[in-house]
Short mmCIF file of C-alpha atoms in Angstrom, two decimals:
data_model
loop_
_atom_site.label_atom_id
_atom_site.label_comp_id
_atom_site.label_asym_id
_atom_site.label_seq_id
_atom_site.Cartn_x
_atom_site.Cartn_y
_atom_site.Cartn_z
CA TRP A 1 -67.72 -35.60 -181.07
CA ASP A 2 -66.83 -39.28 -181.33
CA PHE A 3 -64.73 -38.52 -184.39
CA LEU A 4 -62.97 -35.68 -182.54
CA ILE A 5 -62.08 -38.11 -179.74
CA LEU A 6 -60.67 -40.64 -182.21
CA PHE A 7 -58.74 -38.13 -184.32
CA PHE A 8 -57.25 -36.07 -181.48
CA CYS A 9 -57.22 -37.96 -178.17
CA LEU A 10 -56.35 -41.44 -179.46
CA PRO A 11 -53.06 -40.40 -181.19
CA VAL A 12 -52.00 -38.44 -178.09
CA VAL A 13 -52.55 -41.42 -175.80
CA ILE A 14 -50.79 -43.85 -178.13
CA PHE A 15 -47.83 -41.48 -178.56
CA ASN A 16 -47.52 -41.14 -174.79
CA GLU A 17 -47.56 -44.91 -174.25
CA ILE A 18 -44.88 -45.51 -176.90
CA THR A 19 -42.45 -42.66 -176.20
CA LYS A 20 -43.31 -41.82 -172.57
CA LYS A 21 -43.48 -38.20 -173.75
CA ARG A 22 -46.63 -36.16 -173.73
CA LEU A 23 -47.54 -34.81 -177.16
CA LEU A 24 -48.26 -31.04 -176.94
CA GLY A 25 -47.10 -31.10 -173.33
CA ASP A 26 -49.28 -29.55 -170.67
CA LEU A 27 -51.91 -28.53 -173.23
CA SER A 28 -52.78 -32.14 -174.06
CA CYS A 29 -52.99 -33.00 -170.35
CA ARG A 30 -55.80 -30.49 -170.04
CA ILE A 31 -57.52 -30.83 -173.42
CA VAL A 32 -57.72 -34.65 -173.59
CA PRO A 33 -59.62 -35.09 -170.27
CA PHE A 34 -61.82 -32.14 -171.18
CA MET A 35 -62.78 -33.72 -174.52
CA GLU A 36 -63.28 -37.16 -172.99
CA VAL A 37 -65.62 -35.89 -170.26
CA SER A 38 -67.42 -33.73 -172.82
CA SER A 39 -67.94 -36.87 -174.91
CA LEU A 40 -69.66 -38.54 -171.96
CA GLY A 41 -71.87 -35.49 -171.51
CA VAL A 42 -72.81 -35.31 -175.19
CA THR A 43 -73.77 -38.99 -175.23
CA THR A 44 -75.67 -38.71 -171.93
CA PHE A 45 -77.79 -35.72 -172.92
CA SER A 46 -78.32 -37.05 -176.45
CA LEU A 47 -79.74 -40.30 -175.07
CA CYS A 48 -82.00 -38.28 -172.78
CA ALA A 49 -83.20 -36.18 -175.72
CA LEU A 50 -83.88 -39.30 -177.79
CA GLY A 51 -85.81 -40.82 -174.90
CA ILE A 52 -87.96 -37.70 -174.62
CA ASP A 53 -88.65 -37.78 -178.36
CA ARG A 54 -89.71 -41.42 -178.23
CA PHE A 55 -92.00 -40.61 -175.29
CA HIS A 56 -93.59 -37.76 -177.24
CA ALA A 57 -94.05 -40.08 -180.22
CA ALA A 58 -95.80 -42.63 -178.02
CA THR A 59 -98.09 -40.13 -176.30
CA SER A 60 -98.94 -38.11 -179.41
CA PRO A 61 -102.68 -38.26 -180.19
CA GLN A 62 -101.94 -38.77 -183.90
CA PRO A 63 -98.37 -40.09 -184.11
CA SER A 64 -98.52 -40.97 -187.79
CA THR A 65 -99.22 -37.35 -188.73
CA ARG A 66 -96.83 -35.70 -186.28
CA PRO A 67 -95.07 -32.83 -188.15
CA ILE A 68 -91.35 -32.79 -188.75
CA GLU A 69 -89.50 -30.54 -186.32
CA GLN A 70 -87.99 -27.39 -187.77
CA CYS A 71 -84.25 -27.23 -188.45
CA GLN A 72 -83.81 -24.25 -186.12
CA SER A 73 -85.30 -26.22 -183.23
CA ILE A 74 -83.01 -29.19 -183.89
CA ILE A 75 -79.94 -26.95 -184.05
CA ALA A 76 -80.97 -25.26 -180.81
CA LYS A 77 -81.27 -28.62 -179.03
CA LEU A 78 -77.90 -29.77 -180.35
CA ALA A 79 -76.33 -26.48 -179.23
CA VAL A 80 -77.76 -26.92 -175.74
CA ILE A 81 -76.38 -30.47 -175.58
CA TRP A 82 -72.90 -29.54 -176.80
CA VAL A 83 -72.53 -26.27 -174.91
CA GLY A 84 -73.93 -27.81 -171.72
CA SER A 85 -71.56 -30.78 -171.94
CA MET A 86 -68.54 -28.55 -172.55
CA THR A 87 -69.53 -26.22 -169.71
CA LEU A 88 -69.79 -29.10 -167.23
CA SER A 89 -66.34 -30.30 -168.37
CA VAL A 90 -64.52 -26.99 -167.80
CA PRO A 91 -63.20 -28.06 -164.33
CA GLU A 92 -61.19 -30.79 -166.08
CA ILE A 93 -59.04 -28.10 -167.70
CA LEU A 94 -58.10 -26.68 -164.29
CA LEU A 95 -57.73 -30.05 -162.59
CA TRP A 96 -55.01 -31.74 -164.64
CA GLN A 97 -51.40 -30.73 -165.18
CA LEU A 98 -48.18 -32.22 -166.57
CA ALA A 99 -45.70 -33.92 -164.25
CA GLN A 100 -42.35 -35.65 -164.75
CA ASP A 101 -40.87 -38.71 -163.10
CA THR A 102 -37.28 -39.99 -163.38
CA SER A 103 -36.69 -43.73 -163.29
CA PRO A 104 -34.15 -44.65 -160.58
CA VAL A 105 -32.82 -47.54 -162.68
CA SER A 106 -32.51 -46.20 -166.21
CA GLY A 107 -32.63 -42.49 -165.46
CA VAL A 108 -35.22 -41.93 -168.20
CA VAL A 109 -37.56 -38.99 -167.66
CA THR A 110 -41.20 -39.95 -168.07
CA GLU A 111 -43.98 -37.43 -168.57
CA TYR A 112 -47.47 -38.14 -167.29
CA CYS A 113 -50.64 -36.28 -166.37
CA THR A 114 -51.62 -35.93 -162.75
CA MET A 115 -54.89 -34.83 -161.18
CA LYS A 116 -53.68 -31.88 -159.10
CA PRO A 117 -55.06 -28.33 -159.23
CA SER A 118 -52.48 -25.65 -159.84
CA SER A 119 -51.51 -23.55 -156.83
CA ASN A 120 -51.45 -20.44 -159.05
CA LEU A 121 -55.23 -20.39 -159.33
CA PRO A 122 -57.23 -17.79 -157.38
CA GLU A 123 -58.33 -18.99 -153.99
CA SER A 124 -62.03 -19.16 -154.86
CA VAL A 125 -61.39 -21.04 -158.10
CA TYR A 126 -58.93 -23.35 -156.37
CA SER A 127 -61.50 -24.29 -153.73
CA LEU A 128 -64.14 -25.00 -156.38
CA VAL A 129 -61.77 -27.20 -158.37
CA LEU A 130 -60.75 -29.03 -155.20
CA THR A 131 -64.43 -29.62 -154.37
CA TYR A 132 -64.99 -30.94 -157.87
CA GLN A 133 -62.04 -33.30 -157.47
CA ASN A 134 -63.45 -34.72 -154.25
CA ALA A 135 -66.92 -35.21 -155.76
CA ARG A 136 -65.70 -36.25 -159.20
CA MET A 137 -66.20 -39.99 -158.70
CA TRP A 138 -69.86 -39.74 -157.64
CA TRP A 139 -70.55 -37.02 -160.22
CA TYR A 140 -69.28 -39.39 -162.91
CA PHE A 141 -71.38 -42.25 -161.58
CA GLY A 142 -74.57 -40.26 -161.08
CA CYS A 143 -74.64 -37.96 -164.11
CA TYR A 144 -72.72 -39.86 -166.81
CA PHE A 145 -73.78 -43.41 -165.94
CA CYS A 146 -77.02 -43.61 -163.93
CA LEU A 147 -78.81 -40.68 -165.62
CA PRO A 148 -78.81 -41.93 -169.27
CA ILE A 149 -79.51 -45.54 -168.32
CA LEU A 150 -82.37 -44.77 -165.92
CA PHE A 151 -83.77 -42.16 -168.32
CA THR A 152 -83.74 -44.55 -171.27
CA VAL A 153 -85.16 -47.47 -169.28
CA SER A 154 -87.99 -45.38 -167.82
CA CYS A 155 -88.92 -43.88 -171.21
CA GLN A 156 -88.88 -47.33 -172.82
CA LEU A 157 -91.09 -48.81 -170.09
CA VAL A 158 -93.63 -46.00 -170.41
CA THR A 159 -93.55 -46.25 -174.21
CA ARG A 160 -94.09 -50.02 -174.15
CA ARG A 161 -96.98 -49.65 -171.73
CA ILE A 162 -98.67 -47.05 -173.93
CA ARG A 163 -98.03 -49.08 -177.07
CA GLY A 164 -99.40 -52.18 -175.35
CA THR A 165 -102.69 -50.48 -174.58
CA GLU A 166 -102.95 -49.11 -178.11
CA LYS A 167 -102.33 -52.48 -179.74
CA LYS A 168 -105.46 -53.87 -178.13
CA ALA A 169 -107.59 -51.44 -180.11
CA GLU A 170 -105.52 -51.24 -183.29
CA CYS A 171 -104.34 -53.76 -185.79
CA ARG A 172 -100.90 -55.12 -185.06
CA GLY A 173 -98.03 -55.14 -187.56
CA THR A 174 -98.72 -51.76 -189.14
CA LYS A 175 -95.90 -49.91 -190.86
CA HIS A 176 -95.87 -47.12 -188.31
CA SER A 177 -95.60 -49.47 -185.34
CA GLN A 178 -92.72 -51.29 -187.04
CA CYS A 179 -90.86 -48.00 -187.51
CA GLU A 180 -91.46 -47.06 -183.90
CA GLY A 181 -90.16 -50.42 -182.71
CA HIS A 182 -87.10 -50.06 -184.94
CA LEU A 183 -86.29 -46.64 -183.49
CA ASN A 184 -86.73 -47.92 -179.94
CA CYS A 185 -84.30 -50.76 -180.67
CA THR A 186 -81.79 -48.22 -181.97
CA ILE A 187 -81.93 -46.20 -178.76
CA ILE A 188 -81.68 -49.35 -176.64
CA GLY A 189 -78.63 -50.47 -178.63
CA LEU A 190 -76.89 -47.12 -178.17
CA THR A 191 -77.62 -47.21 -174.43
CA VAL A 192 -76.33 -50.77 -174.04
CA ILE A 193 -73.06 -49.93 -175.80
CA TYR A 194 -72.65 -46.81 -173.69
CA GLY A 195 -73.38 -48.66 -170.45
CA LEU A 196 -70.98 -51.51 -171.21
CA CYS A 197 -68.14 -49.14 -172.14
CA THR A 198 -68.54 -46.82 -169.14
CA THR A 199 -69.04 -49.51 -166.49
CA PRO A 200 -65.30 -50.37 -166.16
CA GLU A 201 -64.38 -46.71 -165.63
CA ASN A 202 -66.94 -46.23 -162.87
CA VAL A 203 -65.90 -49.46 -161.17
CA CYS A 204 -62.24 -48.45 -161.36
CA ASN A 205 -63.00 -45.00 -159.98
CA ILE A 206 -64.77 -46.46 -156.96
CA VAL A 207 -62.03 -49.04 -156.37
CA VAL A 208 -59.24 -46.50 -156.72
CA ALA A 209 -61.01 -44.05 -154.40
CA TYR A 210 -61.02 -46.56 -151.55
CA MET A 211 -57.89 -48.61 -152.34
CA SER A 212 -55.48 -46.12 -153.94
CA PRO A 213 -52.98 -46.15 -151.02
CA ASP A 214 -52.52 -49.91 -151.50
CA MET A 215 -52.10 -49.74 -155.30
CA SER A 216 -48.89 -48.97 -157.16
CA LYS A 217 -48.50 -46.23 -159.73
CA GLN A 218 -48.12 -48.82 -162.52
CA THR A 219 -51.48 -50.37 -161.60
CA LEU A 220 -53.20 -46.99 -161.56
CA ASP A 221 -51.71 -46.10 -164.94
CA LEU A 222 -52.88 -49.43 -166.37
CA LEU A 223 -56.42 -48.91 -165.10
CA ASN A 224 -56.49 -45.39 -166.54
CA LEU A 225 -55.27 -46.70 -169.90
CA ILE A 226 -57.96 -49.42 -169.94
CA ASN A 227 -60.64 -46.83 -169.18
CA GLN A 228 -59.45 -44.59 -172.00
CA PHE A 229 -59.47 -47.38 -174.56
CA PHE A 230 -62.98 -48.40 -173.51
CA LEU A 231 -63.97 -44.82 -174.31
CA PHE A 232 -62.21 -45.04 -177.68
CA PHE A 233 -64.03 -48.32 -178.36
CA LYS A 234 -67.36 -46.65 -177.58
CA CYS A 235 -66.55 -43.76 -179.92
CA SER A 236 -65.68 -46.25 -182.68
CA VAL A 237 -68.71 -48.52 -182.29
CA THR A 238 -71.40 -45.86 -181.80
CA PRO A 239 -71.27 -44.34 -185.34
CA VAL A 240 -71.17 -47.82 -186.93
CA LEU A 241 -74.10 -48.98 -184.81
CA LEU A 242 -76.07 -45.85 -185.68
CA LEU A 243 -75.43 -46.32 -189.41
CA CYS A 244 -76.48 -49.98 -189.25
CA LEU A 245 -79.62 -49.57 -187.13
CA CYS A 246 -80.86 -46.25 -188.52
CA ARG A 247 -81.77 -47.19 -192.09
CA PRO A 248 -82.34 -43.69 -193.53
CA LEU A 249 -79.01 -42.46 -192.13
CA GLY A 250 -77.17 -45.57 -193.31
CA GLN A 251 -78.74 -45.38 -196.77
CA ALA A 252 -77.81 -41.72 -197.09
CA PHE A 253 -74.24 -42.50 -196.01
CA MET A 254 -73.93 -45.31 -198.58
CA ASP A 255 -75.38 -43.10 -201.30
CA CYS A 256 -72.82 -40.41 -200.53
CA CYS A 257 -69.97 -42.94 -200.57
CA CYS A 258 -71.10 -44.44 -203.88
CA CYS A 259 -71.57 -40.96 -205.34
CA CYS A 260 -68.06 -39.90 -204.32
CA CYS A 261 -66.37 -43.13 -205.47
CA GLU A 262 -68.17 -43.95 -208.72
CA GLY A 263 -69.51 -40.56 -209.79
CA CYS A 264 -73.11 -39.62 -210.29
CA GLY A 265 -73.65 -40.92 -213.79
CA PRO A 266 -77.38 -41.28 -214.50
CA ASP A 267 -78.47 -44.61 -215.93
CA ALA A 268 -81.56 -46.75 -215.76
CA ALA A 269 -80.31 -49.12 -213.08
CA SER A 270 -79.00 -46.41 -210.82
CA SER A 271 -82.09 -44.28 -211.24
CA GLU A 272 -84.32 -47.24 -210.43
CA GLY A 273 -82.17 -48.13 -207.39
CA SER A 274 -82.16 -44.56 -206.19
CA ALA A 275 -85.91 -44.35 -206.61
CA ASP A 276 -86.36 -47.53 -204.55
CA SER A 277 -83.97 -46.32 -201.86
CA LYS A 278 -85.72 -42.95 -201.77
CA LEU A 279 -89.07 -44.66 -201.38
CA LYS A 280 -87.74 -46.83 -198.55
CA THR A 281 -86.19 -43.82 -196.87
CA GLU A 282 -89.43 -41.87 -197.05
CA MET A 283 -91.37 -44.81 -195.61
CA SER A 284 -88.96 -45.12 -192.69
CA SER A 285 -88.72 -42.71 -189.79
CA SER A 286 -85.66 -40.68 -188.97
CA ILE A 287 -83.75 -41.30 -185.73
CA PHE A 288 -85.09 -38.11 -184.15
CA PHE A 289 -88.48 -37.35 -185.63
CA ASP A 290 -91.28 -39.07 -187.46
CA LYS A 291 -92.08 -38.44 -191.09
CA PRO A 292 -95.59 -37.11 -191.63
CA ARG A 293 -97.95 -39.13 -193.74
CA GLU A 294 -98.37 -37.63 -197.18
CA SER A 295 -101.66 -35.83 -197.59
CA PRO A 296 -104.01 -37.27 -200.21
CA PRO A 297 -104.26 -35.42 -203.53
CA PRO A 298 -106.98 -32.76 -203.66
CA LEU A 299 -110.30 -33.82 -205.12
CA LEU A 300 -111.15 -32.48 -208.56
CA ALA A 301 -114.02 -30.05 -208.72
CA LEU A 302 -117.16 -31.35 -210.34
CA GLY A 303 -118.36 -29.67 -213.50
CA THR A 304 -116.54 -27.43 -216.02
CA PRO A 305 -116.61 -23.69 -216.77
CA CYS A 306 -118.39 -24.46 -220.05
#
């Protein structure tokens, strides 16, 4: 979803700032806010899902032998996250519309998006959209800012407390505990980036809600532009941070890039390097689920048929 934001929303916003014309007209005024709010929802619910997984890993009776989750279960969770985020963002499609403004000095017609429900909507739908518009600021702040941060912080505190009690009875510095700590750092890093990039938008929303009559249209447009580029920055940094902190994912990405650029010619050096990287990948945990410890080879039966 971050790549969709960068490939679709970013060119539309840049084109509008340069030409003062809205690319794709009224359609982009509705689709761009919908995709941006959906991006916040996807990140929010993904962080909550990761926090739950880390909590389950900490409270599992035998975390080192926890089985890998089935692919169907992972796809179902991702579908719930994406469909739920898009469903909660549907009011954005009905809230925005294209407007035009003529400059009194130059006479140039400028197109911009305004937050105003269409009067052609049915009365029941219009009232719901209007209610969403009035509660939009606090919905943003509560669901897309407070929820992921509080959820991640609470899960991390519980996990650290459980790990602290276990370390008293177990030997410190084991491979499994190092992997768990690495995954926890990854989730904390993603949450910090998300919190830093969404804080300006929430602050601007609260300020604009109480001081909009005293602010000019140019100031409001500038604040909206700053908020959008903070979102674009978050969408750019999050995949890079995930590739750097999650070693198995980053190693798989580098292997795919090297395979596509140099070809997959087998030689001794490459086979040895791939074997080492495969061993490191198997020893590390994935970002979602823990790798099970390999079962020991079966014992040979004593005696022979002879």
